[in-house]
Each structure stands twice: as C-alpha cells, then as structure tokens.
Tab-separated table of C-alpha atoms in Angstrom:
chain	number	residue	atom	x	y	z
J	26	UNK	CA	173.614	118.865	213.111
J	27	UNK	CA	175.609	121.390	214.611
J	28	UNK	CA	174.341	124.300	212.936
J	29	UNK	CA	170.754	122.991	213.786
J	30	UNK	CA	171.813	123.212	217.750
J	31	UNK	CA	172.958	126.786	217.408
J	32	UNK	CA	170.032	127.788	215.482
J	33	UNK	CA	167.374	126.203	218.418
J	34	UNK	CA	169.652	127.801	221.068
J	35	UNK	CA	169.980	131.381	218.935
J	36	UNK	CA	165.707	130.716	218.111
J	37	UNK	CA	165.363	130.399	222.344
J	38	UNK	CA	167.681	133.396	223.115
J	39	UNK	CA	165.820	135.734	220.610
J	40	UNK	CA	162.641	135.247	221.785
J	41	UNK	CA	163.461	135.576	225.793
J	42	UNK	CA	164.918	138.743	224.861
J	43	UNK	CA	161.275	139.575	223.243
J	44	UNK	CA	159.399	138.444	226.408
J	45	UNK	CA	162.093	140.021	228.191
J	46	UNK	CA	161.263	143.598	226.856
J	47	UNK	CA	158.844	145.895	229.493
J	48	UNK	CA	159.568	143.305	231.956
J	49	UNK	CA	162.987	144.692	233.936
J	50	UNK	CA	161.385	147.362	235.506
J	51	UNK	CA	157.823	145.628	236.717
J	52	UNK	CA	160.348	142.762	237.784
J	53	UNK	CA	163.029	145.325	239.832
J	54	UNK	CA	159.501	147.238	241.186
J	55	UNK	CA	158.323	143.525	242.889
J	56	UNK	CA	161.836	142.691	244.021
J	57	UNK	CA	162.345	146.080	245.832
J	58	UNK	CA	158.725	145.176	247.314
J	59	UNK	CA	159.205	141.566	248.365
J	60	UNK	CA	162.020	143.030	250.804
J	61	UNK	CA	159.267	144.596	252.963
J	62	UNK	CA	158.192	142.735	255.871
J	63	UNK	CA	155.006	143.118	254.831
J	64	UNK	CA	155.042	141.699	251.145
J	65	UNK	CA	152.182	140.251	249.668
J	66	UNK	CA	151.778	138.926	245.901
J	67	UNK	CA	150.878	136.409	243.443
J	68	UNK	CA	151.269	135.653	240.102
J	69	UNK	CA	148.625	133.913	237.711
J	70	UNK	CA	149.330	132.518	234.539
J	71	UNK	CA	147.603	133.513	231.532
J	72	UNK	CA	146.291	129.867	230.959
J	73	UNK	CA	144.373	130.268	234.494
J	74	UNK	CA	142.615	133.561	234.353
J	75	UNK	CA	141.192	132.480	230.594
J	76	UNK	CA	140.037	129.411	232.506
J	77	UNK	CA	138.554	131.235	235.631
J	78	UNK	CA	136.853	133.707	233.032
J	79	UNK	CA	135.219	130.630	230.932
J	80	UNK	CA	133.519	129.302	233.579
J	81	UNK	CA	132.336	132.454	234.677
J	82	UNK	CA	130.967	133.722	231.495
J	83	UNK	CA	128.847	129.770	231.612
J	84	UNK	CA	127.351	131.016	234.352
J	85	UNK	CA	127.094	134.720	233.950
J	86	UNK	CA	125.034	136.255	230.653
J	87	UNK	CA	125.869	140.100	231.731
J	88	UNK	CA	129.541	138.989	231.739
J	89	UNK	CA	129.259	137.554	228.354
J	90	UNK	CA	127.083	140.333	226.526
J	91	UNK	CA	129.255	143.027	228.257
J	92	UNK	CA	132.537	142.040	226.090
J	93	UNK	CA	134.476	142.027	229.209
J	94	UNK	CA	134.716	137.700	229.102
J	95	UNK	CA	136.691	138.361	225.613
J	96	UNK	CA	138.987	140.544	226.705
J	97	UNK	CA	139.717	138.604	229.485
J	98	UNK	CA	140.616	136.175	226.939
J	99	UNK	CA	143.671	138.048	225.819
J	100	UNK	CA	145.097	138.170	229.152
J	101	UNK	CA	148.822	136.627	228.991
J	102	UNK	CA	149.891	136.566	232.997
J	103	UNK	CA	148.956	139.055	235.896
J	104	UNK	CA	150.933	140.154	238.824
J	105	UNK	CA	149.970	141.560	242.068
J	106	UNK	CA	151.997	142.723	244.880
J	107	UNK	CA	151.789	144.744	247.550
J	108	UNK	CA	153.525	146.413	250.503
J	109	UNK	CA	154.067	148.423	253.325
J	110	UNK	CA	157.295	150.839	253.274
J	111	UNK	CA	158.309	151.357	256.284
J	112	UNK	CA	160.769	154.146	256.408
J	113	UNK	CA	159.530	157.763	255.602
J	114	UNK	CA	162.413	158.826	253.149
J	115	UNK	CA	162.594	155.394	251.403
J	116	UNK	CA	158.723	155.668	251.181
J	117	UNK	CA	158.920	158.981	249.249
J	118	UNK	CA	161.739	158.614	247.028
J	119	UNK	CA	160.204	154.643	245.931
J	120	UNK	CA	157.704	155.441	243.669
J	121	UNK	CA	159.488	158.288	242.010
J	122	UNK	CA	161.792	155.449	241.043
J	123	UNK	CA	159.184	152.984	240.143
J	124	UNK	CA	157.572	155.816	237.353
J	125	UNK	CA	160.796	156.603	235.872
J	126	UNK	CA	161.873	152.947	235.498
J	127	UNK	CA	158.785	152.263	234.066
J	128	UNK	CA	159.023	155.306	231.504
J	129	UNK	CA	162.561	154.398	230.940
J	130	UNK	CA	161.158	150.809	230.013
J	131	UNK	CA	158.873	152.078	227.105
J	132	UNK	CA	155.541	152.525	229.452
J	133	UNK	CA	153.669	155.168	228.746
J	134	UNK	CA	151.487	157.165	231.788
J	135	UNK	CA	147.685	157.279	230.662
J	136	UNK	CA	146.437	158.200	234.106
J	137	UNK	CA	147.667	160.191	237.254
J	138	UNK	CA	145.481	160.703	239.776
J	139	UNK	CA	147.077	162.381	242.955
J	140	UNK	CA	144.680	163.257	246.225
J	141	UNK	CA	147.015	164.422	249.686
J	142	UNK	CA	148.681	161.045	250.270
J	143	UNK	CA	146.804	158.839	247.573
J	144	UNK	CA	148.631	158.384	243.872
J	145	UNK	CA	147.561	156.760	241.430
J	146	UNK	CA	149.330	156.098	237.857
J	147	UNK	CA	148.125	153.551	234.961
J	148	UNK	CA	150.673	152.882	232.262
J	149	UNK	CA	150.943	151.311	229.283
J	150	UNK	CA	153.362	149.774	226.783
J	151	UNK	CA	152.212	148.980	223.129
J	152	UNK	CA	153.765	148.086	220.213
J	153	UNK	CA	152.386	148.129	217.438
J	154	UNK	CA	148.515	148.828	217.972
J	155	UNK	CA	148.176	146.169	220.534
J	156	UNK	CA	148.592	147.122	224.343
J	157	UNK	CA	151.027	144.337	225.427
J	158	UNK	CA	151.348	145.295	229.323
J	159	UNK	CA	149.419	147.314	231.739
J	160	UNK	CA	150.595	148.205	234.957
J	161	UNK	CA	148.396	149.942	237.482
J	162	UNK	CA	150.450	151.674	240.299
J	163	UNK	CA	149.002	153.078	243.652
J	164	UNK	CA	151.043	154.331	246.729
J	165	UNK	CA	148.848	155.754	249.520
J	166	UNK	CA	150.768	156.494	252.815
J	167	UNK	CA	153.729	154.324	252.086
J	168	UNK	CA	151.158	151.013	250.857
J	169	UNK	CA	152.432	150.258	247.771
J	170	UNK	CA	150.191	148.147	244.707
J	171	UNK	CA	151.424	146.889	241.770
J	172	UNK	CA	148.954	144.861	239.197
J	173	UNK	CA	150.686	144.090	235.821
J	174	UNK	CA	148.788	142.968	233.289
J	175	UNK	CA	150.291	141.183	230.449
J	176	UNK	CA	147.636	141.327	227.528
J	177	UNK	CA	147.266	141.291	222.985
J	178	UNK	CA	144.180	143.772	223.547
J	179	UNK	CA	143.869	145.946	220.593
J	180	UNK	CA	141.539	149.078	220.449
J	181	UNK	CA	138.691	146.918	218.531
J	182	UNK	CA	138.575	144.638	222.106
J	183	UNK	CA	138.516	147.734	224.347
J	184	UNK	CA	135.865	149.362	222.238
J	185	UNK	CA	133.941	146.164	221.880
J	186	UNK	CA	133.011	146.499	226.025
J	187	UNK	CA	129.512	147.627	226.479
J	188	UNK	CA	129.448	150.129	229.575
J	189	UNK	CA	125.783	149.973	229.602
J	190	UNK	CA	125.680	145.923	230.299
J	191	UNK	CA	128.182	146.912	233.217
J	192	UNK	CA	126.289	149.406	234.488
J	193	UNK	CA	123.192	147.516	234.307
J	194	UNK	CA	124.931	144.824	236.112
J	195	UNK	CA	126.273	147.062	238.879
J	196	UNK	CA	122.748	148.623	239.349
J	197	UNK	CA	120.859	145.062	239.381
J	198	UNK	CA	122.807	143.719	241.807
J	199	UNK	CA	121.887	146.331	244.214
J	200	UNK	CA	124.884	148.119	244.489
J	201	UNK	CA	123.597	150.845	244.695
J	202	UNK	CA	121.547	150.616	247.448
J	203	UNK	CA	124.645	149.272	249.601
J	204	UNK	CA	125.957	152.578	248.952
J	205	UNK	CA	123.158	154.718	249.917
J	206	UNK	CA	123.321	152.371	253.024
C-alpha cells in the first residue's frame, strides 16, 4: 500500500514539473506586472475558449471553412495582462528582462518588430514538432502586453488555415470600407 502512495505522489510531482516547464518566466513576467497600479489581466481556461469557439463556429460558416475553429480547439489556457510602468528607468530595463527570461526558458523569438517607442516580439516554445506555448509581447511607451497562449498546434493545423476564407471574411464584412472611412 505504501509503495502505491509514493508512486501517486512521485506520478503527481513528475508531471507538475512537466506543466511546470516554459511557465517560470511567463509567470515572473505577470507577477512583476500585477505590481503596477495599473494591472489588468485574465486568465481563461482551455475548457472555455474550446467552448466559446464551438458555439461560434454553429453560427459562423467562414469561421468553420477557414480552419481557424480547429485550431482554436487545441488551445490549452490563455493569459492576458497588461500594464502601465510607471518609472522611466524601470520601464526600459523591464522588457529587456522579460526577452531574456523568456529565451532563458526555452522560447524561441519568431518575430521582432521595433518602430520609435513600439516593440513587438512573438515567441515560441516547441518540443517536439508541436508548438506548446506562444507568447506575444508588446511594450509601447512603458504599456506593457502579455498574451500567452498555451496550445498542441502542430505545423499540419497552422497550414490547414485558409487565408483566403479570412480575407474574404474581412472584406465582406466591410472592413474595408471602415478604413477608407
């Protein structure tokens, strides 16, 4: 009986320590955040969004034939938060921190996009051939954004998405002319 206990308890430990992995530095990022003033965040389970995104894709063909509905599918948990820095040095020296905790976490940069006081990075952490977290990252003037995605996409999802349902979507629901506007 007593080797049965350890086993559970050793069974539990081994697989926090697997959800735990790519996790330290997204959670560190939100705690350093959540001691602005000006915090804002939420977290939604997996379970929810693949709710949310079945009733959607009832009611929504383009959604459905576009591939994006069974992505969504895969989605584990996602995180937002958000903030306002308030002091000029701790502003500047913050995100440098945030990237290299995130590199130093297995994450690997995709996408930088840097315009005078807008930055913009989009990592990644795989293993295997599945991307198992996303983390979009955007500081612009000392506004911090963090969106984490936990996910089991695999390149056959992400090439599965039809950009020209998407677009066809965007351009029939008269987007386009609200931009002209």
């Amino acid at each position: 009986m007593r080797s049965i206990v350890n086993l559970c308890l050793l069974s539990i430990f081994l697989l926090n320590a697997g959800q735990a992995t790519g996790q330290k530095s997204v959670r560190s990022i939100v705690s350093q955040l959540k001691e602005a003033d000006s915090y804002e965040g939420i977290s939604i389970p997996g379970w929810l969004v693949r709710l949310g995104s079945s009733f959607a894709a009832k009611h929504d063909d383009e959604l459905r034939e576009s591939g994006i509905a069974e992505l969504i599918r895969k989605v584990r948990h996602i995180r937002i938060a958000k903030a306002k820095v308030g002091h000029r040095e701790t502003s500047d020296k913050m995100p440098a921190r945030f990237i290299k905790s995130l590199r130093e976490d297995g994450f690997e940069e995709y996408v930088r996009v840097r315009d005078e006081d807008q930055h913009f990075n989009l990592f990644v952490r795989q293993q295997g051939n599945q991307i198992k977290n996303l983390v979009l990252f955007s500081n612009e003037g000392g506004e911090m954004s963090l969106i984490h995605i936990k996910t089991r996409w695999t390149p056959e999802d992400l090439a599965s998405i039809s950009l020209d349902k998407l677009t066809q979507n965007v351009s029939s629901s008269g987007f386009n002319t609200l931009l002209k506007n």
